Every structure is written in C-alpha cells, then in structure tokens.
mmCIF file with all atom_site columns, C-alpha atoms in Angstrom:
data_model
loop_
_atom_site.group_PDB
_atom_site.id
_atom_site.type_symbol
_atom_site.label_atom_id
_atom_site.label_alt_id
_atom_site.label_comp_id
_atom_site.label_asym_id
_atom_site.label_entity_id
_atom_site.label_seq_id
_atom_site.pdbx_PDB_ins_code
_atom_site.Cartn_x
_atom_site.Cartn_y
_atom_site.Cartn_z
_atom_site.occupancy
_atom_site.B_iso_or_equiv
_atom_site.pdbx_formal_charge
_atom_site.auth_seq_id
_atom_site.auth_comp_id
_atom_site.auth_asym_id
_atom_site.auth_atom_id
_atom_site.pdbx_PDB_model_num
ATOM 1   C CA . GLN A 1 1   ? 14.087  -2.292  -12.355 1.00 81.00 ? 1   GLN A CA 1
ATOM 2   C CA . LEU A 1 2   ? 10.527  -2.895  -11.273 1.00 88.00 ? 2   LEU A CA 1
ATOM 3   C CA . GLN A 1 3   ? 8.225   0.011   -12.180 1.00 92.00 ? 3   GLN A CA 1
ATOM 4   C CA . LEU A 1 4   ? 5.310   0.475   -9.781  1.00 95.00 ? 4   LEU A CA 1
ATOM 5   C CA . VAL A 1 5   ? 2.279   2.630   -10.513 1.00 96.00 ? 5   VAL A CA 1
ATOM 6   C CA . GLU A 1 6   ? -0.393  3.675   -8.030  1.00 97.00 ? 6   GLU A CA 1
ATOM 7   C CA . SER A 1 7   ? -3.846  4.752   -9.139  1.00 97.00 ? 7   SER A CA 1
ATOM 8   C CA . GLY A 1 8   ? -7.260  5.454   -7.657  1.00 98.00 ? 8   GLY A CA 1
ATOM 9   C CA . GLY A 1 9   ? -6.550  8.578   -5.652  1.00 98.00 ? 9   GLY A CA 1
ATOM 10  C CA . GLY A 1 10  ? -8.735  11.644  -5.733  1.00 98.00 ? 10  GLY A CA 1
ATOM 11  C CA . LEU A 1 11  ? -11.123 13.817  -3.758  1.00 98.00 ? 11  LEU A CA 1
ATOM 12  C CA . VAL A 1 12  ? -13.587 12.246  -1.342  1.00 98.00 ? 12  VAL A CA 1
ATOM 13  C CA . GLN A 1 13  ? -15.804 13.578  1.438   1.00 98.00 ? 13  GLN A CA 1
ATOM 14  C CA . PRO A 1 14  ? -15.428 12.411  5.039   1.00 98.00 ? 14  PRO A CA 1
ATOM 15  C CA . GLY A 1 15  ? -17.083 9.039   5.437   1.00 98.00 ? 15  GLY A CA 1
ATOM 16  C CA . GLY A 1 16  ? -16.494 8.167   1.810   1.00 98.00 ? 16  GLY A CA 1
ATOM 17  C CA . SER A 1 17  ? -14.412 5.433   0.214   1.00 98.00 ? 17  SER A CA 1
ATOM 18  C CA . LEU A 1 18  ? -11.621 5.025   -2.307  1.00 98.00 ? 18  LEU A CA 1
ATOM 19  C CA . ARG A 1 19  ? -9.774  2.016   -3.654  1.00 98.00 ? 19  ARG A CA 1
ATOM 20  C CA . LEU A 1 20  ? -6.125  2.369   -4.545  1.00 98.00 ? 20  LEU A CA 1
ATOM 21  C CA . THR A 1 21  ? -4.374  0.020   -6.948  1.00 98.00 ? 21  THR A CA 1
ATOM 22  C CA . CYS A 1 22  ? -0.688  -0.864  -7.135  1.00 97.00 ? 22  CYS A CA 1
ATOM 23  C CA . LYS A 1 23  ? 0.472   -2.497  -10.345 1.00 95.00 ? 23  LYS A CA 1
ATOM 24  C CA . THR A 1 24  ? 3.408   -2.977  -12.667 1.00 90.00 ? 24  THR A CA 1
ATOM 25  C CA . SER A 1 25  ? 3.408   -3.059  -16.445 1.00 83.00 ? 25  SER A CA 1
ATOM 26  C CA . GLN A 1 26  ? 6.558   -5.191  -16.534 1.00 77.00 ? 26  GLN A CA 1
ATOM 27  C CA . TYR A 1 27  ? 6.029   -8.010  -14.054 1.00 76.00 ? 27  TYR A CA 1
ATOM 28  C CA . THR A 1 28  ? 3.494   -9.513  -11.724 1.00 86.00 ? 28  THR A CA 1
ATOM 29  C CA . LEU A 1 29  ? 3.534   -8.372  -8.106  1.00 90.00 ? 29  LEU A CA 1
ATOM 30  C CA . ASP A 1 30  ? 2.623   -11.838 -6.853  1.00 88.00 ? 30  ASP A CA 1
ATOM 31  C CA . TYR A 1 31  ? 6.162   -12.630 -5.712  1.00 89.00 ? 31  TYR A CA 1
ATOM 32  C CA . TYR A 1 32  ? 6.628   -9.406  -3.763  1.00 92.00 ? 32  TYR A CA 1
ATOM 33  C CA . ALA A 1 33  ? 5.485   -8.330  -0.364  1.00 95.00 ? 33  ALA A CA 1
ATOM 34  C CA . ILE A 1 34  ? 3.710   -5.008  -0.886  1.00 96.00 ? 34  ILE A CA 1
ATOM 35  C CA . ALA A 1 35  ? 3.286   -2.131  1.528   1.00 98.00 ? 35  ALA A CA 1
ATOM 36  C CA . TRP A 1 36  ? 1.317   1.082   1.351   1.00 98.00 ? 36  TRP A CA 1
ATOM 37  C CA . PHE A 1 37  ? 2.865   4.211   2.828   1.00 98.00 ? 37  PHE A CA 1
ATOM 38  C CA . ARG A 1 38  ? 1.521   7.741   2.922   1.00 98.00 ? 38  ARG A CA 1
ATOM 39  C CA . GLN A 1 39  ? 2.900   11.220  3.427   1.00 98.00 ? 39  GLN A CA 1
ATOM 40  C CA . ALA A 1 40  ? 0.706   14.063  4.607   1.00 97.00 ? 40  ALA A CA 1
ATOM 41  C CA . PRO A 1 41  ? 1.687   17.703  4.053   1.00 92.00 ? 41  PRO A CA 1
ATOM 42  C CA . GLY A 1 42  ? 4.447   18.711  6.441   1.00 95.00 ? 42  GLY A CA 1
ATOM 43  C CA . ARG A 1 43  ? 4.776   15.205  7.867   1.00 96.00 ? 43  ARG A CA 1
ATOM 44  C CA . ALA A 1 44  ? 7.121   12.281  7.398   1.00 97.00 ? 44  ALA A CA 1
ATOM 45  C CA . ARG A 1 45  ? 6.113   9.304   5.307   1.00 97.00 ? 45  ARG A CA 1
ATOM 46  C CA . GLU A 1 46  ? 4.450   6.620   7.426   1.00 97.00 ? 46  GLU A CA 1
ATOM 47  C CA . GLY A 1 47  ? 3.417   3.024   6.974   1.00 98.00 ? 47  GLY A CA 1
ATOM 48  C CA . VAL A 1 48  ? -0.246  2.207   6.386   1.00 98.00 ? 48  VAL A CA 1
ATOM 49  C CA . SER A 1 49  ? -0.569  -1.472  5.503   1.00 98.00 ? 49  SER A CA 1
ATOM 50  C CA . TRP A 1 50  ? 1.361   -4.533  4.287   1.00 97.00 ? 50  TRP A CA 1
ATOM 51  C CA . ILE A 1 51  ? 0.565   -7.829  2.602   1.00 97.00 ? 51  ILE A CA 1
ATOM 52  C CA . SER A 1 52  ? 2.754   -10.887 2.177   1.00 95.00 ? 52  SER A CA 1
ATOM 53  C CA . SER A 1 53  ? 3.799   -12.300 -1.163  1.00 93.00 ? 53  SER A CA 1
ATOM 54  C CA . SER A 1 54  ? 1.915   -15.186 -2.762  1.00 89.00 ? 54  SER A CA 1
ATOM 55  C CA . ASP A 1 55  ? 4.535   -17.761 -1.787  1.00 76.00 ? 55  ASP A CA 1
ATOM 56  C CA . GLY A 1 56  ? 2.250   -20.619 -0.816  1.00 73.00 ? 56  GLY A CA 1
ATOM 57  C CA . SER A 1 57  ? 2.159   -19.815 2.887   1.00 78.00 ? 57  SER A CA 1
ATOM 58  C CA . ASP A 1 58  ? -0.815  -18.319 4.676   1.00 87.00 ? 58  ASP A CA 1
ATOM 59  C CA . GLU A 1 59  ? -1.494  -14.740 3.692   1.00 92.00 ? 59  GLU A CA 1
ATOM 60  C CA . LYS A 1 60  ? -0.473  -12.186 6.299   1.00 95.00 ? 60  LYS A CA 1
ATOM 61  C CA . THR A 1 61  ? -1.504  -8.562  6.531   1.00 96.00 ? 61  THR A CA 1
ATOM 62  C CA . TYR A 1 62  ? -0.613  -5.687  8.837   1.00 97.00 ? 62  TYR A CA 1
ATOM 63  C CA . TYR A 1 63  ? -2.199  -2.316  9.496   1.00 98.00 ? 63  TYR A CA 1
ATOM 64  C CA . VAL A 1 64  ? -1.319  0.675   11.582  1.00 98.00 ? 64  VAL A CA 1
ATOM 65  C CA . ASP A 1 65  ? -3.826  1.318   14.354  1.00 98.00 ? 65  ASP A CA 1
ATOM 66  C CA . SER A 1 66  ? -5.160  4.498   12.778  1.00 97.00 ? 66  SER A CA 1
ATOM 67  C CA . VAL A 1 67  ? -6.567  2.604   9.768   1.00 98.00 ? 67  VAL A CA 1
ATOM 68  C CA . LYS A 1 68  ? -7.341  -0.802  11.249  1.00 98.00 ? 68  LYS A CA 1
ATOM 69  C CA . GLY A 1 69  ? -10.981 -1.695  10.723  1.00 98.00 ? 69  GLY A CA 1
ATOM 70  C CA . ARG A 1 70  ? -11.369 0.918   7.981   1.00 98.00 ? 70  ARG A CA 1
ATOM 71  C CA . PHE A 1 71  ? -8.752  -0.071  5.388   1.00 98.00 ? 71  PHE A CA 1
ATOM 72  C CA . THR A 1 72  ? -8.287  -3.462  3.753   1.00 98.00 ? 72  THR A CA 1
ATOM 73  C CA . ILE A 1 73  ? -5.278  -4.580  1.730   1.00 98.00 ? 73  ILE A CA 1
ATOM 74  C CA . SER A 1 74  ? -5.764  -7.405  -0.761  1.00 97.00 ? 74  SER A CA 1
ATOM 75  C CA . ARG A 1 75  ? -4.352  -9.109  -3.846  1.00 95.00 ? 75  ARG A CA 1
ATOM 76  C CA . ASP A 1 76  ? -5.703  -10.224 -7.170  1.00 93.00 ? 76  ASP A CA 1
ATOM 77  C CA . ASN A 1 77  ? -3.158  -12.859 -8.125  1.00 89.00 ? 77  ASN A CA 1
ATOM 78  C CA . ALA A 1 78  ? -4.631  -13.366 -11.584 1.00 89.00 ? 78  ALA A CA 1
ATOM 79  C CA . LYS A 1 79  ? -4.036  -9.691  -12.350 1.00 91.00 ? 79  LYS A CA 1
ATOM 80  C CA . GLY A 1 80  ? -0.810  -9.453  -10.356 1.00 91.00 ? 80  GLY A CA 1
ATOM 81  C CA . THR A 1 81  ? -2.070  -6.362  -8.545  1.00 94.00 ? 81  THR A CA 1
ATOM 82  C CA . VAL A 1 82  ? -2.530  -5.168  -4.970  1.00 97.00 ? 82  VAL A CA 1
ATOM 83  C CA . TYR A 1 83  ? -5.352  -2.989  -3.664  1.00 98.00 ? 83  TYR A CA 1
ATOM 84  C CA . LEU A 1 84  ? -5.979  -0.770  -0.679  1.00 98.00 ? 84  LEU A CA 1
ATOM 85  C CA . GLN A 1 85  ? -9.675  -0.354  0.022   1.00 98.00 ? 85  GLN A CA 1
ATOM 86  C CA . MET A 1 86  ? -10.207 2.725   2.187   1.00 98.00 ? 86  MET A CA 1
ATOM 87  C CA . ASN A 1 87  ? -13.581 3.121   3.885   1.00 98.00 ? 87  ASN A CA 1
ATOM 88  C CA . ASN A 1 88  ? -15.008 5.631   6.347   1.00 98.00 ? 88  ASN A CA 1
ATOM 89  C CA . MET A 1 89  ? -12.288 8.062   5.420   1.00 98.00 ? 89  MET A CA 1
ATOM 90  C CA . THR A 1 90  ? -11.399 11.123  7.484   1.00 98.00 ? 90  THR A CA 1
ATOM 91  C CA . PRO A 1 91  ? -9.407  14.288  6.765   1.00 97.00 ? 91  PRO A CA 1
ATOM 92  C CA . ASP A 1 92  ? -6.496  12.666  8.609   1.00 97.00 ? 92  ASP A CA 1
ATOM 93  C CA . ASP A 1 93  ? -6.233  10.244  5.682   1.00 98.00 ? 93  ASP A CA 1
ATOM 94  C CA . THR A 1 94  ? -5.284  13.086  3.332   1.00 98.00 ? 94  THR A CA 1
ATOM 95  C CA . ALA A 1 95  ? -1.835  12.290  1.951   1.00 98.00 ? 95  ALA A CA 1
ATOM 96  C CA . VAL A 1 96  ? 0.127   11.114  -1.031  1.00 98.00 ? 96  VAL A CA 1
ATOM 97  C CA . TYR A 1 97  ? -0.083  7.324   -0.997  1.00 98.00 ? 97  TYR A CA 1
ATOM 98  C CA . TYR A 1 98  ? 2.792   5.156   -2.211  1.00 98.00 ? 98  TYR A CA 1
ATOM 99  C CA . CYS A 1 99  ? 3.104   1.442   -2.767  1.00 98.00 ? 99  CYS A CA 1
ATOM 100 C CA . ALA A 1 100 ? 6.426   -0.284  -2.222  1.00 97.00 ? 100 ALA A CA 1
ATOM 101 C CA . ALA A 1 101 ? 7.669   -3.773  -3.092  1.00 95.00 ? 101 ALA A CA 1
ATOM 102 C CA . ASP A 1 102 ? 10.016  -6.119  -1.256  1.00 93.00 ? 102 ASP A CA 1
ATOM 103 C CA . LEU A 1 103 ? 11.039  -9.391  -2.903  1.00 89.00 ? 103 LEU A CA 1
ATOM 104 C CA . PHE A 1 104 ? 12.255  -11.041 0.305   1.00 82.00 ? 104 PHE A CA 1
ATOM 105 C CA . ALA A 1 105 ? 10.235  -10.182 3.379   1.00 81.00 ? 105 ALA A CA 1
ATOM 106 C CA . ASP A 1 106 ? 8.408   -11.793 6.275   1.00 81.00 ? 106 ASP A CA 1
ATOM 107 C CA . GLY A 1 107 ? 6.815   -8.604  7.613   1.00 89.00 ? 107 GLY A CA 1
ATOM 108 C CA . ASP A 1 108 ? 8.814   -8.301  10.826  1.00 90.00 ? 108 ASP A CA 1
ATOM 109 C CA . LYS A 1 109 ? 10.262  -4.967  9.686   1.00 93.00 ? 109 LYS A CA 1
ATOM 110 C CA . TRP A 1 110 ? 7.494   -3.797  7.389   1.00 95.00 ? 110 TRP A CA 1
ATOM 111 C CA . LEU A 1 111 ? 7.550   -0.252  8.752   1.00 96.00 ? 111 LEU A CA 1
ATOM 112 C CA . ASP A 1 112 ? 11.234  0.127   7.854   1.00 96.00 ? 112 ASP A CA 1
ATOM 113 C CA . GLN A 1 113 ? 11.246  1.947   4.535   1.00 96.00 ? 113 GLN A CA 1
ATOM 114 C CA . THR A 1 114 ? 14.780  0.779   3.781   1.00 95.00 ? 114 THR A CA 1
ATOM 115 C CA . GLU A 1 115 ? 13.451  -2.779  3.429   1.00 93.00 ? 115 GLU A CA 1
ATOM 116 C CA . TYR A 1 116 ? 11.728  -1.981  0.138   1.00 95.00 ? 116 TYR A CA 1
ATOM 117 C CA . ASP A 1 117 ? 13.396  -2.398  -3.212  1.00 92.00 ? 117 ASP A CA 1
ATOM 118 C CA . TYR A 1 118 ? 10.937  -0.450  -5.379  1.00 95.00 ? 118 TYR A CA 1
ATOM 119 C CA . TRP A 1 119 ? 8.571   2.487   -4.950  1.00 96.00 ? 119 TRP A CA 1
ATOM 120 C CA . GLY A 1 120 ? 5.793   3.984   -7.000  1.00 97.00 ? 120 GLY A CA 1
ATOM 121 C CA . GLN A 1 121 ? 5.388   7.670   -7.795  1.00 96.00 ? 121 GLN A CA 1
ATOM 122 C CA . GLY A 1 122 ? 2.478   8.201   -5.411  1.00 97.00 ? 122 GLY A CA 1
ATOM 123 C CA . THR A 1 123 ? -1.176  9.107   -5.830  1.00 98.00 ? 123 THR A CA 1
ATOM 124 C CA . GLN A 1 124 ? -2.886  12.018  -4.084  1.00 98.00 ? 124 GLN A CA 1
ATOM 125 C CA . VAL A 1 125 ? -5.779  11.307  -1.726  1.00 98.00 ? 125 VAL A CA 1
ATOM 126 C CA . THR A 1 126 ? -7.704  14.275  -0.340  1.00 98.00 ? 126 THR A CA 1
ATOM 127 C CA . VAL A 1 127 ? -10.521 13.920  2.188   1.00 98.00 ? 127 VAL A CA 1
ATOM 128 C CA . SER A 1 128 ? -12.397 17.178  2.603   1.00 96.00 ? 128 SER A CA 1
ATOM 129 C CA . SER A 1 129 ? -15.904 18.519  3.037   1.00 93.00 ? 129 SER A CA 1
#
C-alpha cells in the first residue's frame, strides 16, 4: 500500500511559520488528491486543507475557515510532493498534522475521513511562547 510520510513539524512561536511536507518513497503523489488533517490534544481529528490531483483539470484547493488566509497548500509535481505552508501561526494550530491520500476524489466530501485510502503517521506542530 501507499506509504505516506509527513515532515516539517516542530516548535514555533506565535506569529511564526512552518512548512509541512507530505511525500511517499514508493510512488508519486501527483495522481492523488491530498488532504491535511490535524488532531489537537483532547480533540477529534479535523480537516485543514485539500488539493486536487494533477489530472489535467484546473487545480482546486479547500481550506477550513480557521486557517484560510494563513495556510497555503501546494504541489511540486516534479518531486511528487505536497506542502502545507503555515504562516502567522497561533497556539490553536498546535496539533499532530496528518496527510491523507485519495486516488479518486473531486473534493465534494473532502472533510469525510472515510474518503481517504492512505494516511501518514503524523508530525507534531507546537505553537507556544
């Protein structure tokens, strides 16, 4: 099965930035829609952002309201990777961040975790002063 690995997490002060990377050592991610989810301590896992696969159609992205304008999801098709650039971070962004892959998706149900075929192990992001 597809093995996903997240990286780039760590400690950052409020107002700072981090860039997370989702990649696979086995295949390219270009053919998959990719979502970022996060789970804060004591809370359920929630959707953060989504990007469509590189299928020749116009690229589509989605964000939850709490990160819109601060976070940017993007692809590097040559590297077969997906990024989540997180700017102006707040303590509310503290969570374990996961990427998830869906081979067949149009984004209508991107917040439904059952839509995703593969999940990474998660990377810890802590925003604290």
